[in-house]
Amino acid sequence: MMTHKLAQLSAAQRQQVIDEFIENTFLGITLDDDAKVVADWMRELPDELPDDPTPGQVDAWIELADLVSGEDFRQRLRRIALTDASPVVSRYSHELRSPALEHAGLAIAASIAPDSAEGRSVLHRIVEPGMPTGERGELVRWLETVADAQVERYWQLLAVLNGHEPSPSAMPAFTWLIAALRAHG
């Protein structure tokens, strides 16, 4: 589709583009409860997005439409949906974001290298110091799958379309965390 045609789609047509993207992306995958919730959130274009959106919303919509049209992005989401929720992942998946953003974010701001002794100290504020090597490796593999800049961008674009300020990127903190987990494994 041409860019100007994308911008002229009605709210219902825009929603249909996203609904078809979600349905096609997760086709044939049995989603667990958490994944179903995420898939539903991914459909949440604002009902009140006007047929005459702001320039920022038009730009966000065009970028979002481009993102969801890419096979690479679809495959990334499928990999995330198919990632097994092992006991290690289950234990950390919901509790990792806040401490990673806080502590790894501060480490980045203070120029603390992930592979340094000080980096190890920061890492131990995020994950248990005595985490077994196998569990650490499992956590790294999971983070490398789910900490995805394109997926994060999807959420940022939805925020713009919903009239909200997007959250700052979590990718630098997760990139730092992955490097620290590898360095101190």
Phi, psi and omega in degrees: 000144177287150182304314183293330177290322177300316182294336183269358179296145177288168178302319180295320179292321177297317179297322180296322177301313181291317179300316179295322177300311181297312181300314181291325181295316186260011179302128177082002179253129174277113182271133174287177185303315179298316181294324177297317179299315180297315179300319177296319178298324182293342178275351193281070166283147183293135176296328185270007177302118186291155174294343177241074186289166176292162177302322178296321178291322177298313179300317180296318179297315180298316178295319179296315179299321177295317180299312184286346178276349183275131179296325179301315180296317179301317180293323177300314180294323177296317178300318179297315181296330182270357180293126180293139176267083178289168177303323179295311180297316180301321182291323186261336191304318183270340186258359188271327188302306184299308180294328178294314180297317182293300189283315178292324177300317177294322179297318179296314180299328180267007180057040177272120181290138180300330184267008181272168176298320178294325176298321177299318179298317178296315179305319182288350171276344182260315179234160181302135179299326184266020181300126179300149183306317180299317178294321179298316178297320178296318179295319178299313180300318179295314179299320179296334178278312189271336179275088189237125183297324180291321178294317177300319179297322176305312181294322178296319179294320176299321178300314179300314180297331178272005177079021180249159173283127179296148176293150174299154182297134175267352185300317178301319180294318181287327175296317177298315181299314179300316180297320180292319178298319178293317185292328186247026181279000000 
